[in-house]
Amino acid sequence: MPLYEHVFLARQDVSQQQVDTLTAEYKQVIEDAGGSIAKAEYWGVKSLAYKIKKNRKAHYSMLNIDAPAAAVAEMERRMGLSSDVIRFMTIRVDALESEPSVQMRKSDRDDRRGGRGDRGPRGDRGPRGDRGDRGDRGDRGGDRDGSTFRARPPRDGDATKPQEG
């Protein structure tokens, strides 16, 4: 039988229990048609790249399916009729992955990285040191309160013009 990876997105305002119920319903459709679900993963609520049917977030769920094409078509037909499912996509694959999907491994990778990664603490400003060192700009003068304002030197023609007024 053909192998498929199927991902569907459920509305953000349904509960995780309702998403599990939807998954069980679609699993039953596949099994009634002579197929099987090798793996079912719930990826959680994630932000969408753009609004879909007035939703900014959705529950993501993935199914690895080993079933005839007619079973998958019936499942997709029922998903199209459901008001809780906002998008779905089925892809035919050569082999199903037995290990956790990339979305499930992502949290493991974040845990291993730990905090800020290789950037170091926030106060580290690189080879120049702290913020007080202004590099080659130097001290530009000014008064005691730290202002760097300096009066503009007179232009050539300004000195020879008579003052009005």
PDB file of C-alpha atoms in Angstrom:
ATOM      1  CA  MET A   1       0.000   0.000   0.000  1.00  0.00           C
ATOM      2  CA  PRO A   2       1.138   3.587  -0.552  1.00  0.00           C
ATOM      3  CA  LEU A   3       2.656   5.539   2.329  1.00  0.00           C
ATOM      4  CA  TYR A   4       1.601   9.101   3.201  1.00  0.00           C
ATOM      5  CA  GLU A   5       2.507  11.878   5.598  1.00  0.00           C
ATOM      6  CA  HIS A   6      -0.538  13.940   6.470  1.00  0.00           C
ATOM      7  CA  VAL A   7      -0.581  17.197   8.457  1.00  0.00           C
ATOM      8  CA  PHE A   8      -3.732  19.024   9.454  1.00  0.00           C
ATOM      9  CA  LEU A   9      -4.325  22.313  11.234  1.00  0.00           C
ATOM     10  CA  ALA A  10      -7.240  22.724  13.620  1.00  0.00           C
ATOM     11  CA  ARG A  11      -8.660  26.050  14.784  1.00  0.00           C
ATOM     12  CA  GLN A  12      -6.919  27.683  17.735  1.00  0.00           C
ATOM     13  CA  ASP A  13     -10.076  27.937  19.835  1.00  0.00           C
ATOM     14  CA  VAL A  14     -10.678  24.169  20.025  1.00  0.00           C
ATOM     15  CA  SER A  15      -9.093  22.307  22.931  1.00  0.00           C
ATOM     16  CA  GLN A  16      -6.298  19.758  22.675  1.00  0.00           C
ATOM     17  CA  GLN A  17      -8.797  17.079  23.703  1.00  0.00           C
ATOM     18  CA  GLN A  18     -10.994  17.992  20.724  1.00  0.00           C
ATOM     19  CA  VAL A  19      -7.958  17.753  18.424  1.00  0.00           C
ATOM     20  CA  ASP A  20      -7.227  14.292  19.843  1.00  0.00           C
ATOM     21  CA  THR A  21     -10.857  13.356  19.128  1.00  0.00           C
ATOM     22  CA  LEU A  22     -10.491  14.576  15.529  1.00  0.00           C
ATOM     23  CA  THR A  23      -7.290  12.544  15.153  1.00  0.00           C
ATOM     24  CA  ALA A  24      -9.048   9.443  16.491  1.00  0.00           C
ATOM     25  CA  GLU A  25     -11.965  10.004  14.091  1.00  0.00           C
ATOM     26  CA  TYR A  26      -9.681  10.250  11.047  1.00  0.00           C
ATOM     27  CA  LYS A  27      -7.642   7.280  12.269  1.00  0.00           C
ATOM     28  CA  GLN A  28     -10.866   5.258  12.369  1.00  0.00           C
ATOM     29  CA  VAL A  29     -11.726   6.294   8.784  1.00  0.00           C
ATOM     30  CA  ILE A  30      -8.331   5.013   7.598  1.00  0.00           C
ATOM     31  CA  GLU A  31      -8.607   1.751   9.536  1.00  0.00           C
ATOM     32  CA  ASP A  32     -12.174   1.098   8.289  1.00  0.00           C
ATOM     33  CA  ALA A  33     -10.897   1.357   4.703  1.00  0.00           C
ATOM     34  CA  GLY A  34      -8.142  -1.211   5.311  1.00  0.00           C
ATOM     35  CA  GLY A  35      -5.238   1.082   6.156  1.00  0.00           C
ATOM     36  CA  SER A  36      -3.237   1.790   9.282  1.00  0.00           C
ATOM     37  CA  ILE A  37      -1.711   4.743  11.092  1.00  0.00           C
ATOM     38  CA  ALA A  38       1.975   4.099  11.793  1.00  0.00           C
ATOM     39  CA  LYS A  39       2.490   7.202  13.927  1.00  0.00           C
ATOM     40  CA  ALA A  40       0.395  10.143  15.135  1.00  0.00           C
ATOM     41  CA  GLU A  41       2.048  13.263  16.587  1.00  0.00           C
ATOM     42  CA  TYR A  42       0.507  16.345  18.136  1.00  0.00           C
ATOM     43  CA  TRP A  43       2.834  19.308  17.571  1.00  0.00           C
ATOM     44  CA  GLY A  44       0.939  21.834  19.671  1.00  0.00           C
ATOM     45  CA  VAL A  45      -0.418  25.308  19.018  1.00  0.00           C
ATOM     46  CA  LYS A  46       1.839  27.297  16.694  1.00  0.00           C
ATOM     47  CA  SER A  47       1.631  30.682  15.014  1.00  0.00           C
ATOM     48  CA  LEU A  48       0.650  30.768  11.368  1.00  0.00           C
ATOM     49  CA  ALA A  49       2.647  32.688   8.781  1.00  0.00           C
ATOM     50  CA  TYR A  50      -0.548  34.477   7.723  1.00  0.00           C
ATOM     51  CA  LYS A  51      -4.189  34.544   8.772  1.00  0.00           C
ATOM     52  CA  ILE A  52      -6.232  31.543   7.638  1.00  0.00           C
ATOM     53  CA  LYS A  53      -9.993  31.875   8.055  1.00  0.00           C
ATOM     54  CA  LYS A  54      -9.465  34.620  10.687  1.00  0.00           C
ATOM     55  CA  ASN A  55      -7.055  32.448  12.734  1.00  0.00           C
ATOM     56  CA  ARG A  56      -3.531  33.532  13.688  1.00  0.00           C
ATOM     57  CA  LYS A  57      -2.630  30.253  15.431  1.00  0.00           C
ATOM     58  CA  ALA A  58      -3.563  26.617  14.949  1.00  0.00           C
ATOM     59  CA  HIS A  59      -3.194  23.162  16.483  1.00  0.00           C
ATOM     60  CA  TYR A  60      -0.800  21.115  14.323  1.00  0.00           C
ATOM     61  CA  SER A  61      -1.139  17.337  14.074  1.00  0.00           C
ATOM     62  CA  MET A  62       0.742  14.845  11.867  1.00  0.00           C
ATOM     63  CA  LEU A  63      -0.201  11.315  10.808  1.00  0.00           C
ATOM     64  CA  ASN A  64       1.976   8.712   9.089  1.00  0.00           C
ATOM     65  CA  ILE A  65      -0.463   6.674   7.009  1.00  0.00           C
ATOM     66  CA  ASP A  66      -0.166   3.289   5.290  1.00  0.00           C
ATOM     67  CA  ALA A  67      -3.446   3.038   3.372  1.00  0.00           C
ATOM     68  CA  PRO A  68      -5.012   2.825  -0.093  1.00  0.00           C
ATOM     69  CA  ALA A  69      -5.612   6.086  -1.942  1.00  0.00           C
ATOM     70  CA  ALA A  70      -9.389   5.756  -1.533  1.00  0.00           C
ATOM     71  CA  ALA A  71      -9.049   5.773   2.263  1.00  0.00           C
ATOM     72  CA  VAL A  72      -6.951   8.945   2.191  1.00  0.00           C
ATOM     73  CA  ALA A  73      -9.425  10.588  -0.203  1.00  0.00           C
ATOM     74  CA  GLU A  74     -12.321   9.794   2.176  1.00  0.00           C
ATOM     75  CA  MET A  75     -10.378  11.215   5.140  1.00  0.00           C
ATOM     76  CA  GLU A  76      -9.606  14.403   3.183  1.00  0.00           C
ATOM     77  CA  ARG A  77     -13.266  14.692   2.143  1.00  0.00           C
ATOM     78  CA  ARG A  78     -14.343  14.557   5.794  1.00  0.00           C
ATOM     79  CA  MET A  79     -11.680  17.090   6.785  1.00  0.00           C
ATOM     80  CA  GLY A  80     -12.983  19.451   4.109  1.00  0.00           C
ATOM     81  CA  LEU A  81     -16.467  19.233   5.653  1.00  0.00           C
ATOM     82  CA  SER A  82     -15.257  19.804   9.229  1.00  0.00           C
ATOM     83  CA  SER A  83     -15.427  23.369  10.490  1.00  0.00           C
ATOM     84  CA  ASP A  84     -12.643  22.678  13.024  1.00  0.00           C
ATOM     85  CA  VAL A  85     -10.005  21.801  10.394  1.00  0.00           C
ATOM     86  CA  ILE A  86      -8.710  24.899   8.626  1.00  0.00           C
ATOM     87  CA  ARG A  87      -5.986  23.319   6.418  1.00  0.00           C
ATOM     88  CA  PHE A  88      -4.564  19.909   5.608  1.00  0.00           C
ATOM     89  CA  MET A  89      -1.897  18.508   3.318  1.00  0.00           C
ATOM     90  CA  THR A  90      -1.098  14.933   2.341  1.00  0.00           C
ATOM     91  CA  ILE A  91       2.195  13.940   0.731  1.00  0.00           C
ATOM     92  CA  ARG A  92       3.027  10.518  -0.670  1.00  0.00           C
ATOM     93  CA  VAL A  93       6.427   9.291   0.552  1.00  0.00           C
ATOM     94  CA  ASP A  94       8.668   6.344  -0.251  1.00  0.00           C
ATOM     95  CA  ALA A  95       9.267   5.384   3.387  1.00  0.00           C
ATOM     96  CA  LEU A  96       7.849   6.469   6.730  1.00  0.00           C
ATOM     97  CA  GLU A  97      10.159   7.804   9.420  1.00  0.00           C
ATOM     98  CA  SER A  98      10.169   5.731  12.595  1.00  0.00           C
ATOM     99  CA  GLU A  99      11.908   8.372  14.715  1.00  0.00           C
ATOM    100  CA  PRO A 100      10.229  11.582  15.941  1.00  0.00           C
ATOM    101  CA  SER A 101       9.583  14.246  13.319  1.00  0.00           C
ATOM    102  CA  VAL A 102      11.631  17.428  13.024  1.00  0.00           C
ATOM    103  CA  GLN A 103       8.974  19.403  14.893  1.00  0.00           C
ATOM    104  CA  MET A 104       9.229  17.057  17.855  1.00  0.00           C
ATOM    105  CA  ARG A 105      13.045  17.137  17.830  1.00  0.00           C
ATOM    106  CA  LYS A 106      13.080  20.955  17.765  1.00  0.00           C
ATOM    107  CA  SER A 107      12.381  21.206  21.501  1.00  0.00           C
ATOM    108  CA  ASP A 108      15.274  18.823  22.239  1.00  0.00           C
ATOM    109  CA  ARG A 109      17.626  21.046  20.238  1.00  0.00           C
ATOM    110  CA  ASP A 110      16.487  24.163  22.133  1.00  0.00           C
ATOM    111  CA  ASP A 111      17.049  22.435  25.478  1.00  0.00           C
ATOM    112  CA  ARG A 112      20.598  21.420  24.550  1.00  0.00           C
ATOM    113  CA  ARG A 113      21.534  24.905  23.376  1.00  0.00           C
ATOM    114  CA  GLY A 114      20.783  26.453  26.761  1.00  0.00           C
ATOM    115  CA  GLY A 115      20.064  30.133  27.001  1.00  0.00           C
ATOM    116  CA  ARG A 116      21.820  32.600  24.742  1.00  0.00           C
ATOM    117  CA  GLY A 117      23.992  30.168  22.809  1.00  0.00           C
ATOM    118  CA  ASP A 118      27.512  31.268  21.928  1.00  0.00           C
ATOM    119  CA  ARG A 119      26.883  35.014  22.101  1.00  0.00           C
ATOM    120  CA  GLY A 120      28.083  35.355  25.670  1.00  0.00           C
ATOM    121  CA  PRO A 121      26.718  37.580  28.404  1.00  0.00           C
ATOM    122  CA  ARG A 122      24.981  40.805  27.514  1.00  0.00           C
ATOM    123  CA  GLY A 123      27.721  43.047  28.892  1.00  0.00           C
ATOM    124  CA  ASP A 124      30.402  41.605  26.592  1.00  0.00           C
ATOM    125  CA  ARG A 125      30.977  44.207  23.895  1.00  0.00           C
ATOM    126  CA  GLY A 126      33.823  42.546  22.041  1.00  0.00           C
ATOM    127  CA  PRO A 127      37.453  43.631  21.735  1.00  0.00           C
ATOM    128  CA  ARG A 128      36.807  47.321  22.515  1.00  0.00           C
ATOM    129  CA  GLY A 129      35.678  46.543  26.043  1.00  0.00           C
ATOM    130  CA  ASP A 130      32.876  48.328  27.817  1.00  0.00           C
ATOM    131  CA  ARG A 131      30.710  51.086  26.439  1.00  0.00           C
ATOM    132  CA  GLY A 132      32.825  53.814  28.037  1.00  0.00           C
ATOM    133  CA  ASP A 133      35.609  53.167  25.519  1.00  0.00           C
ATOM    134  CA  ARG A 134      34.585  55.094  22.416  1.00  0.00           C
ATOM    135  CA  GLY A 135      37.340  53.761  20.183  1.00  0.00           C
ATOM    136  CA  ASP A 136      38.987  56.197  17.801  1.00  0.00           C
ATOM    137  CA  ARG A 137      36.349  58.908  18.259  1.00  0.00           C
ATOM    138  CA  GLY A 138      38.208  60.218  21.281  1.00  0.00           C
ATOM    139  CA  ASP A 139      37.107  63.117  23.416  1.00  0.00           C
ATOM    140  CA  ARG A 140      35.594  65.832  21.268  1.00  0.00           C
ATOM    141  CA  GLY A 141      35.683  68.441  23.930  1.00  0.00           C
ATOM    142  CA  GLY A 142      32.706  70.233  25.310  1.00  0.00           C
ATOM    143  CA  ASP A 143      31.629  71.454  28.663  1.00  0.00           C
ATOM    144  CA  ARG A 144      31.543  69.608  31.966  1.00  0.00           C
ATOM    145  CA  ASP A 145      28.075  68.062  31.602  1.00  0.00           C
ATOM    146  CA  GLY A 146      29.226  65.873  28.707  1.00  0.00           C
ATOM    147  CA  SER A 147      27.793  67.929  25.851  1.00  0.00           C
ATOM    148  CA  THR A 148      29.780  67.719  22.613  1.00  0.00           C
ATOM    149  CA  PHE A 149      28.366  70.929  21.129  1.00  0.00           C
ATOM    150  CA  ARG A 150      30.962  73.277  19.644  1.00  0.00           C
ATOM    151  CA  ALA A 151      30.313  76.573  18.001  1.00  0.00           C
ATOM    152  CA  ARG A 152      30.792  76.687  14.250  1.00  0.00           C
ATOM    153  CA  PRO A 153      33.902  78.611  13.219  1.00  0.00           C
ATOM    154  CA  PRO A 154      33.134  81.763  11.223  1.00  0.00           C
ATOM    155  CA  ARG A 155      33.144  81.516   7.431  1.00  0.00           C
ATOM    156  CA  ASP A 156      35.431  83.621   5.314  1.00  0.00           C
ATOM    157  CA  GLY A 157      32.749  86.114   4.373  1.00  0.00           C
ATOM    158  CA  ASP A 158      31.177  86.296   7.853  1.00  0.00           C
ATOM    159  CA  ALA A 159      34.060  88.208   9.420  1.00  0.00           C
ATOM    160  CA  THR A 160      34.049  90.985   6.779  1.00  0.00           C
ATOM    161  CA  LYS A 161      30.271  91.592   6.762  1.00  0.00           C
ATOM    162  CA  PRO A 162      29.175  94.529   8.832  1.00  0.00           C
ATOM    163  CA  GLN A 163      26.839  93.654  11.702  1.00  0.00           C
ATOM    164  CA  GLU A 164      23.302  94.887  11.203  1.00  0.00           C
ATOM    165  CA  GLY A 165      21.248  96.090  13.831  1.00  0.00           C
TER     166      GLY A 165
END
